[in-house]
Coordinates of C-alpha atoms in Angstrom, one line a residue:
X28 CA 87.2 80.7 118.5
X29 CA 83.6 79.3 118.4
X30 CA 83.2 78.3 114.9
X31 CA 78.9 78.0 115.5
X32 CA 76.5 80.8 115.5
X33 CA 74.9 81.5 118.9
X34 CA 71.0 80.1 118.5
X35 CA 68.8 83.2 118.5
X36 CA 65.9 80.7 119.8
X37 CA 67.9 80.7 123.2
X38 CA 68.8 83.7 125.6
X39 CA 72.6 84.2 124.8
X40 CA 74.5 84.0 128.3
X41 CA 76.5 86.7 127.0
X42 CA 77.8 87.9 130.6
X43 CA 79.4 84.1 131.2
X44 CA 80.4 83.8 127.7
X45 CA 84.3 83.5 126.7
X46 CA 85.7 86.7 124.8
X47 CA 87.5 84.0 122.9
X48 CA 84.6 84.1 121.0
X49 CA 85.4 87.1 119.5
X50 CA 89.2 87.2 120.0
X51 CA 90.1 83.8 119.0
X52 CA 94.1 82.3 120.1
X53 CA 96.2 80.7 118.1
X54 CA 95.7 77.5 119.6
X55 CA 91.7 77.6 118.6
X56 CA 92.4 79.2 115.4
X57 CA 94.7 76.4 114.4
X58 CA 92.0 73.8 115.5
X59 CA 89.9 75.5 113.2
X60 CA 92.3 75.7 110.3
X61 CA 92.6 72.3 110.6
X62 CA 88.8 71.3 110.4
X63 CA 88.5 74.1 107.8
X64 CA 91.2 72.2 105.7
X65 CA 88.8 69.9 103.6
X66 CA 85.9 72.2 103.4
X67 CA 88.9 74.6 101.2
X68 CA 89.8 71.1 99.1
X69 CA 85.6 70.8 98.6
X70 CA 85.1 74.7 97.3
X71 CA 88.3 74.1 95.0
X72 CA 86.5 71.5 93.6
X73 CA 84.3 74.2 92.4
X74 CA 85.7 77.4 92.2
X75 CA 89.9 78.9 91.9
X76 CA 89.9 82.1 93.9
X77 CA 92.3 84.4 92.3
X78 CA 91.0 87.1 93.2
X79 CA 92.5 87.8 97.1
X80 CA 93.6 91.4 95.9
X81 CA 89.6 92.2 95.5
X82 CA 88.6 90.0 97.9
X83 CA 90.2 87.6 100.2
X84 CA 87.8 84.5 101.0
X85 CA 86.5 85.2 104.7
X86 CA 88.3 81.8 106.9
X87 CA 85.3 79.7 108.1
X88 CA 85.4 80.7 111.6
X89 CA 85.8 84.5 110.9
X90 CA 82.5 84.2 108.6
X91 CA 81.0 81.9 111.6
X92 CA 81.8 85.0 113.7
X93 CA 80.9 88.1 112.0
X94 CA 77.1 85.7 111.7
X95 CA 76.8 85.3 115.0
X96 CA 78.0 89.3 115.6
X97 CA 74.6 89.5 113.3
X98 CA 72.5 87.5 115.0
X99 CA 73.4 89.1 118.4
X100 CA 72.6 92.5 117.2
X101 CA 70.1 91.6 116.1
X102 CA 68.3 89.8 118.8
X103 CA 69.8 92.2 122.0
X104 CA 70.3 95.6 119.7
X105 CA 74.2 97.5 119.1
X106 CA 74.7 98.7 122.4
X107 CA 74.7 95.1 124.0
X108 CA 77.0 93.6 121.4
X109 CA 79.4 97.2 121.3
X110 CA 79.7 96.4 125.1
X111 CA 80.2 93.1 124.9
X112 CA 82.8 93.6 122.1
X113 CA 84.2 95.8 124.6
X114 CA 87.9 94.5 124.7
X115 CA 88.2 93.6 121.0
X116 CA 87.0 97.2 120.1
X117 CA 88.8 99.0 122.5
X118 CA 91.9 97.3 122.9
X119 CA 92.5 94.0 121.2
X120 CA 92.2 95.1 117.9
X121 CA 94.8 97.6 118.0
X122 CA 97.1 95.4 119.6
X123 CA 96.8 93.3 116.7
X124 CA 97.2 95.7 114.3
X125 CA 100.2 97.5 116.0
X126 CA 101.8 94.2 116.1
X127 CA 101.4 93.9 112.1
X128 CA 102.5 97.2 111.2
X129 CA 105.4 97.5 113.6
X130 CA 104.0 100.3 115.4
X131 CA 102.5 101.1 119.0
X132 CA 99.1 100.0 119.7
X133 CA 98.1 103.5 120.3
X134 CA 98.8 104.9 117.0
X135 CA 96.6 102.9 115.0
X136 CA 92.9 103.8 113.5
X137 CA 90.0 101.4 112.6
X138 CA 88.1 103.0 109.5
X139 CA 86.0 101.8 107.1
X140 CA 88.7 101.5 103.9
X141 CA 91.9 103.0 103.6
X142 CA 90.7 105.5 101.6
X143 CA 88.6 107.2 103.8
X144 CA 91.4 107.5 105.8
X145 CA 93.6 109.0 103.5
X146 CA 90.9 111.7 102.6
X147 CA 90.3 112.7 106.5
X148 CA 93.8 113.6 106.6
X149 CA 94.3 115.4 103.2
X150 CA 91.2 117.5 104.4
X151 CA 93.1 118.5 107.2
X152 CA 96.2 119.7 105.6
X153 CA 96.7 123.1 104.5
X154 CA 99.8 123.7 102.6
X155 CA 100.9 126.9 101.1
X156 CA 100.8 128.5 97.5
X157 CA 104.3 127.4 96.6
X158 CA 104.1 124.3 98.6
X159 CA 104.6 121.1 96.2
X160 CA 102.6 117.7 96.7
X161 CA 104.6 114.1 94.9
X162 CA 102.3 111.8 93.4
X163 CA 103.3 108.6 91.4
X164 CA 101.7 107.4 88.2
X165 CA 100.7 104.2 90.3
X166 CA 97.7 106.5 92.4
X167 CA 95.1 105.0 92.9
X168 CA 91.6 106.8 91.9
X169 CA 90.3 107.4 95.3
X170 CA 93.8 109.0 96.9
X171 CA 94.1 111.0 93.6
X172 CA 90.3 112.6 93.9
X173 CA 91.9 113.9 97.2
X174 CA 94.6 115.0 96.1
X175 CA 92.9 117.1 93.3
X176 CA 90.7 118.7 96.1
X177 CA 93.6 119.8 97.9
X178 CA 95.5 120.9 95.2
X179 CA 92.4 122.9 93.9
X180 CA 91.8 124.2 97.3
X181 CA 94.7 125.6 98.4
X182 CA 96.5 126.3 95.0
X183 CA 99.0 124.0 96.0
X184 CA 101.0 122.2 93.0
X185 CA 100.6 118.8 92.5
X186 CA 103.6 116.6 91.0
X187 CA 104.0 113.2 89.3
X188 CA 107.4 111.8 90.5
X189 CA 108.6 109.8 86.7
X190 CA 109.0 106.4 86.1
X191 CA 112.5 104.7 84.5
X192 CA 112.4 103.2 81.8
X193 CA 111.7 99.4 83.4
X194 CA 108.9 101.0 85.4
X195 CA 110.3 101.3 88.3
X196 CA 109.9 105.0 90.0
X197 CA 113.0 107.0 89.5
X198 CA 114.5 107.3 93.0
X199 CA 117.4 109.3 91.6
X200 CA 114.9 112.1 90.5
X201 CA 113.1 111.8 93.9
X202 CA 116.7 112.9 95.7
X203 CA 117.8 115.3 93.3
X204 CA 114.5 117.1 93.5
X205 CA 113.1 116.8 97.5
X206 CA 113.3 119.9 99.2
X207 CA 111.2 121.5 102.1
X208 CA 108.9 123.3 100.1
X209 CA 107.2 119.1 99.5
X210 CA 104.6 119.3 102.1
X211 CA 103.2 115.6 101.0
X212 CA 104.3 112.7 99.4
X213 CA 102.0 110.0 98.3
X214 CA 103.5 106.5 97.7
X215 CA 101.3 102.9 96.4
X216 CA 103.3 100.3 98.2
X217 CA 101.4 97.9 95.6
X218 CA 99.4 99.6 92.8
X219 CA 96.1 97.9 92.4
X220 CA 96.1 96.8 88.9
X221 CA 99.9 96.3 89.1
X222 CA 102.1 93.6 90.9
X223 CA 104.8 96.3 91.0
X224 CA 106.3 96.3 94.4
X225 CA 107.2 100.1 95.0
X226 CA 110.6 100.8 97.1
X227 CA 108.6 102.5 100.2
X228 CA 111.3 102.0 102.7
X229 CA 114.1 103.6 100.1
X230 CA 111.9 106.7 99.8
X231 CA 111.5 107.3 103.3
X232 CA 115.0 107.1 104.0
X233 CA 115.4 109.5 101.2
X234 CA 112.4 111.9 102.8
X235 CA 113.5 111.5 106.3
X236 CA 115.8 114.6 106.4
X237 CA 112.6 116.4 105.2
X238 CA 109.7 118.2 106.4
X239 CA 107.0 116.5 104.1
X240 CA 104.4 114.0 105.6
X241 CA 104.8 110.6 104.1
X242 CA 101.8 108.1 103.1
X243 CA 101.9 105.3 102.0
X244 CA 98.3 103.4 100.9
X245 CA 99.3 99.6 101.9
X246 CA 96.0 97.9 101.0
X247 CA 97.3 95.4 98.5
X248 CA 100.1 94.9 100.2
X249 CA 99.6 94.2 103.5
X250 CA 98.4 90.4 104.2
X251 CA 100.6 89.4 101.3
X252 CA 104.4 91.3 102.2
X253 CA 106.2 92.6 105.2
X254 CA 104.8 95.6 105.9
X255 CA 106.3 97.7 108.6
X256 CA 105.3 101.1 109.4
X257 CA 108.2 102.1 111.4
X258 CA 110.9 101.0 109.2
X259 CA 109.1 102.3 106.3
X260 CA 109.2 106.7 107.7
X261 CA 105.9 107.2 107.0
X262 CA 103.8 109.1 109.3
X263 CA 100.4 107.5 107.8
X264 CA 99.8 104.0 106.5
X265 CA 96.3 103.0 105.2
X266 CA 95.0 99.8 104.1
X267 CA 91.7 97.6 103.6
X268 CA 91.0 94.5 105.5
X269 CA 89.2 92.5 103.5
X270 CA 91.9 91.9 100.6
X271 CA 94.8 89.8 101.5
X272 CA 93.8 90.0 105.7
X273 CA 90.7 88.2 104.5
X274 CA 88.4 90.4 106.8
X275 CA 85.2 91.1 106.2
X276 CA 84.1 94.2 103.8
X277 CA 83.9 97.7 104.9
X278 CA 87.0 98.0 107.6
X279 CA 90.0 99.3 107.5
X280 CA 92.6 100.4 109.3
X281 CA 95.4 102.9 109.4
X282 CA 99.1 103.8 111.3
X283 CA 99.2 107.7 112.8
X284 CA 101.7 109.4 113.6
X285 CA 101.2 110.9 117.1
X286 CA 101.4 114.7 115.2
X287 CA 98.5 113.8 112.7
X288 CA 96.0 112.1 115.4
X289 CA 94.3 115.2 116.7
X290 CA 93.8 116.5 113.0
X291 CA 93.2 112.9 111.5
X292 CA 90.2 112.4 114.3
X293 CA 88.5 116.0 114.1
X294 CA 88.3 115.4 110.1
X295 CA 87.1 111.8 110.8
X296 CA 84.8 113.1 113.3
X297 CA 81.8 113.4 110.8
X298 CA 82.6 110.0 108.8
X299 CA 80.6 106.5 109.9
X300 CA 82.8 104.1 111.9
X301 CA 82.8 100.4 110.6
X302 CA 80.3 98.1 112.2
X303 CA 81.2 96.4 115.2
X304 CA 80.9 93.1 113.7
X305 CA 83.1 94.0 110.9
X306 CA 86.1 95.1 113.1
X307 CA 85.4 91.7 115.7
X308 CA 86.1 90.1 112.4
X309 CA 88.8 91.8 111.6
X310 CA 90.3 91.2 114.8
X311 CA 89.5 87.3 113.7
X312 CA 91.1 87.5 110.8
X313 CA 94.5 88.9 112.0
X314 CA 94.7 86.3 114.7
X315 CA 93.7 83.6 111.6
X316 CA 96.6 84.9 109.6
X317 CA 99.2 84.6 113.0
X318 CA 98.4 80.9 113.6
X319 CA 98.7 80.5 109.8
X320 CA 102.0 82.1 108.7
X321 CA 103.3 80.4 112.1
X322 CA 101.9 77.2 112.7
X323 CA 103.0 74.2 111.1
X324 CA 101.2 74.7 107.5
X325 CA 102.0 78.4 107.3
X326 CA 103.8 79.3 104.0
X327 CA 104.3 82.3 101.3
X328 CA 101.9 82.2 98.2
X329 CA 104.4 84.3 96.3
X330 CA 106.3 80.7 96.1
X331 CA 103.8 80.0 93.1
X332 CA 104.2 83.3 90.9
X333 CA 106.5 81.9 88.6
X334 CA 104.0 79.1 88.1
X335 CA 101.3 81.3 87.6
X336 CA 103.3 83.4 84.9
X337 CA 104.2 80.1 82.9
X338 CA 100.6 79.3 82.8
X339 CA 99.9 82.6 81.2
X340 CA 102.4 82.8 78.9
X341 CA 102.4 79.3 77.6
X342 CA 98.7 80.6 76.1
X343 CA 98.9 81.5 72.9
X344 CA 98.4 85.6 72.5
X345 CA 99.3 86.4 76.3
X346 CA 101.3 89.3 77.2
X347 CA 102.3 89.7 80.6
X348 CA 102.3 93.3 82.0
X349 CA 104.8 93.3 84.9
X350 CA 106.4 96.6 85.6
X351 CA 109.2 97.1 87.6
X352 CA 112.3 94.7 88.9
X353 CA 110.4 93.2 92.4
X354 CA 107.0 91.7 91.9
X355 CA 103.9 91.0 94.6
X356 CA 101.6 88.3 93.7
X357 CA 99.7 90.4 91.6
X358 CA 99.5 89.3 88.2
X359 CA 98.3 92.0 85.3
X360 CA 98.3 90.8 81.8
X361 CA 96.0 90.7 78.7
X362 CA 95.1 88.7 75.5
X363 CA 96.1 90.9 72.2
X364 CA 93.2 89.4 70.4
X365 CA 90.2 88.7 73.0
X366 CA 88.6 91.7 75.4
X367 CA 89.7 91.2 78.9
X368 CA 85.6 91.3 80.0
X369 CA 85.1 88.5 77.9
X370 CA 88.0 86.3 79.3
X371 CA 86.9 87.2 82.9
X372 CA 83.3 85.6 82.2
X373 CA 84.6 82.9 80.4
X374 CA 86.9 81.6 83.0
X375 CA 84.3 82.2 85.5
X376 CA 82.2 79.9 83.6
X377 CA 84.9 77.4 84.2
X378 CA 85.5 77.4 87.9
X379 CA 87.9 80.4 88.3
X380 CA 87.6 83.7 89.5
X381 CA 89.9 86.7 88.7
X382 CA 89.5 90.5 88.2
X383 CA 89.7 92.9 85.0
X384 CA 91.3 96.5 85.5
X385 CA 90.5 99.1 83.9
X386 CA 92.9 102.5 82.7
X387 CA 90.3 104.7 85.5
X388 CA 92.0 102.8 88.5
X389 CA 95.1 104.1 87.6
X390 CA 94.4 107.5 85.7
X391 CA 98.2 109.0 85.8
X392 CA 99.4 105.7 84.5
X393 CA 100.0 105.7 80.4
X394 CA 98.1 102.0 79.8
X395 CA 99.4 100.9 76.5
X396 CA 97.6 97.8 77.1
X397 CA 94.0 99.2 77.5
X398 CA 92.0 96.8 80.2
X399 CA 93.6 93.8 81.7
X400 CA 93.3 91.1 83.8
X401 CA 94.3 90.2 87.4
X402 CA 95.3 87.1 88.7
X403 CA 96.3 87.4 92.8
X404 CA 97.8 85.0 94.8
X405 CA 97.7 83.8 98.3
X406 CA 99.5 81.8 100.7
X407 CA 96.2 79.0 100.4
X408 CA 96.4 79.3 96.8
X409 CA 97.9 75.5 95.4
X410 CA 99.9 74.3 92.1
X411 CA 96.7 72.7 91.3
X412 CA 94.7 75.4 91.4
X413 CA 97.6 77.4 89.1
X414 CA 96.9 74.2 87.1
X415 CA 93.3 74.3 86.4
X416 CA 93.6 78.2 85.7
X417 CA 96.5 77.9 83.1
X418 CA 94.0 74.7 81.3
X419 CA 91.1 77.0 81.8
X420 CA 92.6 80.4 80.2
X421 CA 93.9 77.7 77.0
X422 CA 90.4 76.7 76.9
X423 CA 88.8 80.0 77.0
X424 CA 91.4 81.3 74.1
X425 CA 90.7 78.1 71.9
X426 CA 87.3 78.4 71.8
X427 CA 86.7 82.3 71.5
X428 CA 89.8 83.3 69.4
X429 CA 88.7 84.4 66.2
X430 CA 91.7 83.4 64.0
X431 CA 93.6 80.3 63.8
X432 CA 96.4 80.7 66.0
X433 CA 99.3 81.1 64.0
X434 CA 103.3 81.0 65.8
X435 CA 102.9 83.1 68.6
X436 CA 105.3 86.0 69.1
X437 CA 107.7 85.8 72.6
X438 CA 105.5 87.3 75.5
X439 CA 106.2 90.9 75.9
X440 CA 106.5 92.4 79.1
X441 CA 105.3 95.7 78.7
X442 CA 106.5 98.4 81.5
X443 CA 104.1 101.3 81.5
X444 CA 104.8 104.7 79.8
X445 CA 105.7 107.6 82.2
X446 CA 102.3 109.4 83.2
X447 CA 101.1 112.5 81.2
X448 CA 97.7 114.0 80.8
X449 CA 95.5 113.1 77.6
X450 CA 97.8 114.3 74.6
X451 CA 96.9 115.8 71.4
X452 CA 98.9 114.2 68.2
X453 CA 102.7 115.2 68.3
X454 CA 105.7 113.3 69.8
X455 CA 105.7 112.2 73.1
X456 CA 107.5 113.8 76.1
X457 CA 111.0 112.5 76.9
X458 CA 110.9 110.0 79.5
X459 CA 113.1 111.5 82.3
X460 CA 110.2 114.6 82.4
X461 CA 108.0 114.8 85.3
X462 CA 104.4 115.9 85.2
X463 CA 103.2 119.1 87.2
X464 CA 99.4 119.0 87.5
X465 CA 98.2 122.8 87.9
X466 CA 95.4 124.0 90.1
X467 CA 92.2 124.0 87.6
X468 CA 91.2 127.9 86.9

């Protein structure tokens, strides 16, 4: 890939110009991770990204790209750069993506965000009165909103699989209970205020014998685990490109399967496509991640999670919140004494950026620890950057603690409650119950 904006000054000779400019091989991505090497020490000097599962830091040469994607449009107008994207948008990005899904070429989507996705195909399901939809309690906001709609709209009955007691969902219920009046099941690979890593290959082999469509929403897990659409059952697999993929903002992309494309695209029909730059640096940034994870210096960033959960729970007041018995690199936890705002702000102050969550990302789940923070790995992540985070959140809890720390309890980790809607005083259900949302009046 050519790492340097075209000159607008200067005609472009588009015509003569190599597509490798826009689909970049492994060979000149590696060349470019290599140059990009010590401009990553430099920013660390400054900054820890923790924050991948928000937003993954654009590689050099996909940021060089999507600028010079910019500065073409600008300068020749949309139609010149759609046609001489031509390859990438047409072909070459699907490639790509059917290669890191484990699916054909042919049956993969570009959208704007995987939940856009998600919606055009709940709109275009119409399942009966008596028909039953699964949920989990690790839904995401945006899949849930459709959900609701199509529940509401075709008096459908909506249903909240239950968790165990660890957190994990409760597979056992999930076979005792499937039956062909489940039309849809929903399924969060990795939740996003969670690190849970949810079983989605167990569930569709429990699904398989069924007639339910299966989706799974992938977008904080692809980039960061194996994900593979065939071996998973599903017949729909969103996700977001600019998380752990390190793509720019606003594209997405999504797995079909060959019965949902004529419904997925007349619902999508009416929705804006992602910009053509935004998809050429997509494409970019899937051909980064290949040379990466299989060059020389490619490795797995979930080799420092236990690193990064020492560093949290050797501060004073820490409580991890890790649901479930397999873990992403997705750290949750929370400070019993300090609000989780105020610990975000502070550490930012000090050269390291992480996320907060908040109880409306994840409405069904029961959050017993209120707001939280995220911590999210990936593979460029390094022990010292784990280092300066773990002296930075002691800092940051020194300082703003109110009280004198006095011996500090064993770290809890807290599983979450199974979901429920907002209760009125009285005991709480049993855990083994599942939730039925009804159609609203």
């Amino acid at each position: 890939m050519n790492a340097t904006p075209s000159s607008t000054d200067q005609p472009s000779s588009t015509d003569q110009k190599d597509r490798r400019d826009y689909a970049p091989t492994s060979d000149s991505t590696d060349r470019t991770d290599r140059s990009e090497h010590k401009d990553h020490k430099d920013r660390d000097g400054r900054t820890v990204h923790l924050d991948t599962a928000g937003r993954g830091r654009m590689p050099a040469a996909v940021r060089a790209l999507v600028a010079d994607c910019a500065a073409r449009e600008d300068r020749y107008g949309p139609h010149e750069l759609e046609e001489h994207l031509a390859h990438v948008l047409r072909t070459e990005i699907h490639d790509r993506l059917g290669a890191l899904l484990g699916v054909p070429a042919a049956d993969t989507a570009v959208v704007t965000d995987a939940a856009t996705a998600f919606d055009a195909l709940v709109r275009g399901l119409g399942p009966g009165r008596g028909d039953r939809i699964w949920t989990t309690p690790y839904e995401g906001v945006a899949n849930l909103t459709a959900l609701y709609a199509l529940r509401d709209r075709t008096r459908c009955r909506l249903e909240v699989v239950p968790l165990r007691e660890d957190g994990d969902l409760d597979l056992e219920w999930m076979a005792r209970h499937i039956d062909d009046d489940v039309a849809l099941v929903s399924v969060v690979h990795v939740p996003s205020g969670r690190g849970i890593v949810n079983p989605v290959e167990t569930i569709g082999q429990i699904l398989a014998p069924h007639r339910c469509l299966y989706a799974v929403d992938a977008s904080y897990a692809v980039g960061q685990l194996g994900v593979d659409a065939a071996r998973t059952g599903c017949h729909l697999l969103t996700g977001d490109g600019w998380r752990f993929l390190r793509g720019p903002h606003d594209v997405g992309f999504a797995y079909l399967a060959p019965r949902l494309r004529d419904a997925f695209e007349e619902a999508a029909v009416h929705r804006p496509p992602p910009q053509n730059a935004a998809v050429a640096g997509l494409n970019a940034a899937l051909a980064h991640r290949t040379a990466t994870l299989t060059g020389p210096g490619g490795h797995d960033g979930l080799r420092l999670l236990p690193a990064l959960r020492a560093a949290v729970e050797e501060t004073p007041g820490t409580e991890l919140i890790t649901p479930g018995l397999v873990q992403s690199g997705i750290l949750a936890f929370r400070h019993r004494e300090l609000p989780a705002a105020l610990v975000r702000r502070q550490l930012a102050a000090r050269g390291v950026a992480l996320w907060k969550t908040v109880a409306q990302e994840i409405p069904l789940l029961d959050h017993p620890a209120g707001t939280a923070l995220r911590a999210s790995l990936h593979h460029d992540t390094t022990p010292d950057d784990i280092a300066r985070f773990g002296h930075a959140l002691r800092a940051v809890v020194r300082e703003e603690r109110p009280h004198p720390a006095g011996p500090r309890p064993a770290a809890r980790h807290t599983a979450p409650a199974p979901p429920g809607p907002a209760r009125p005083a009285g005991p709480r259900p049993p855990t083994h119950r599942h939730l039925t949302l009804c159609p609203t009046p």
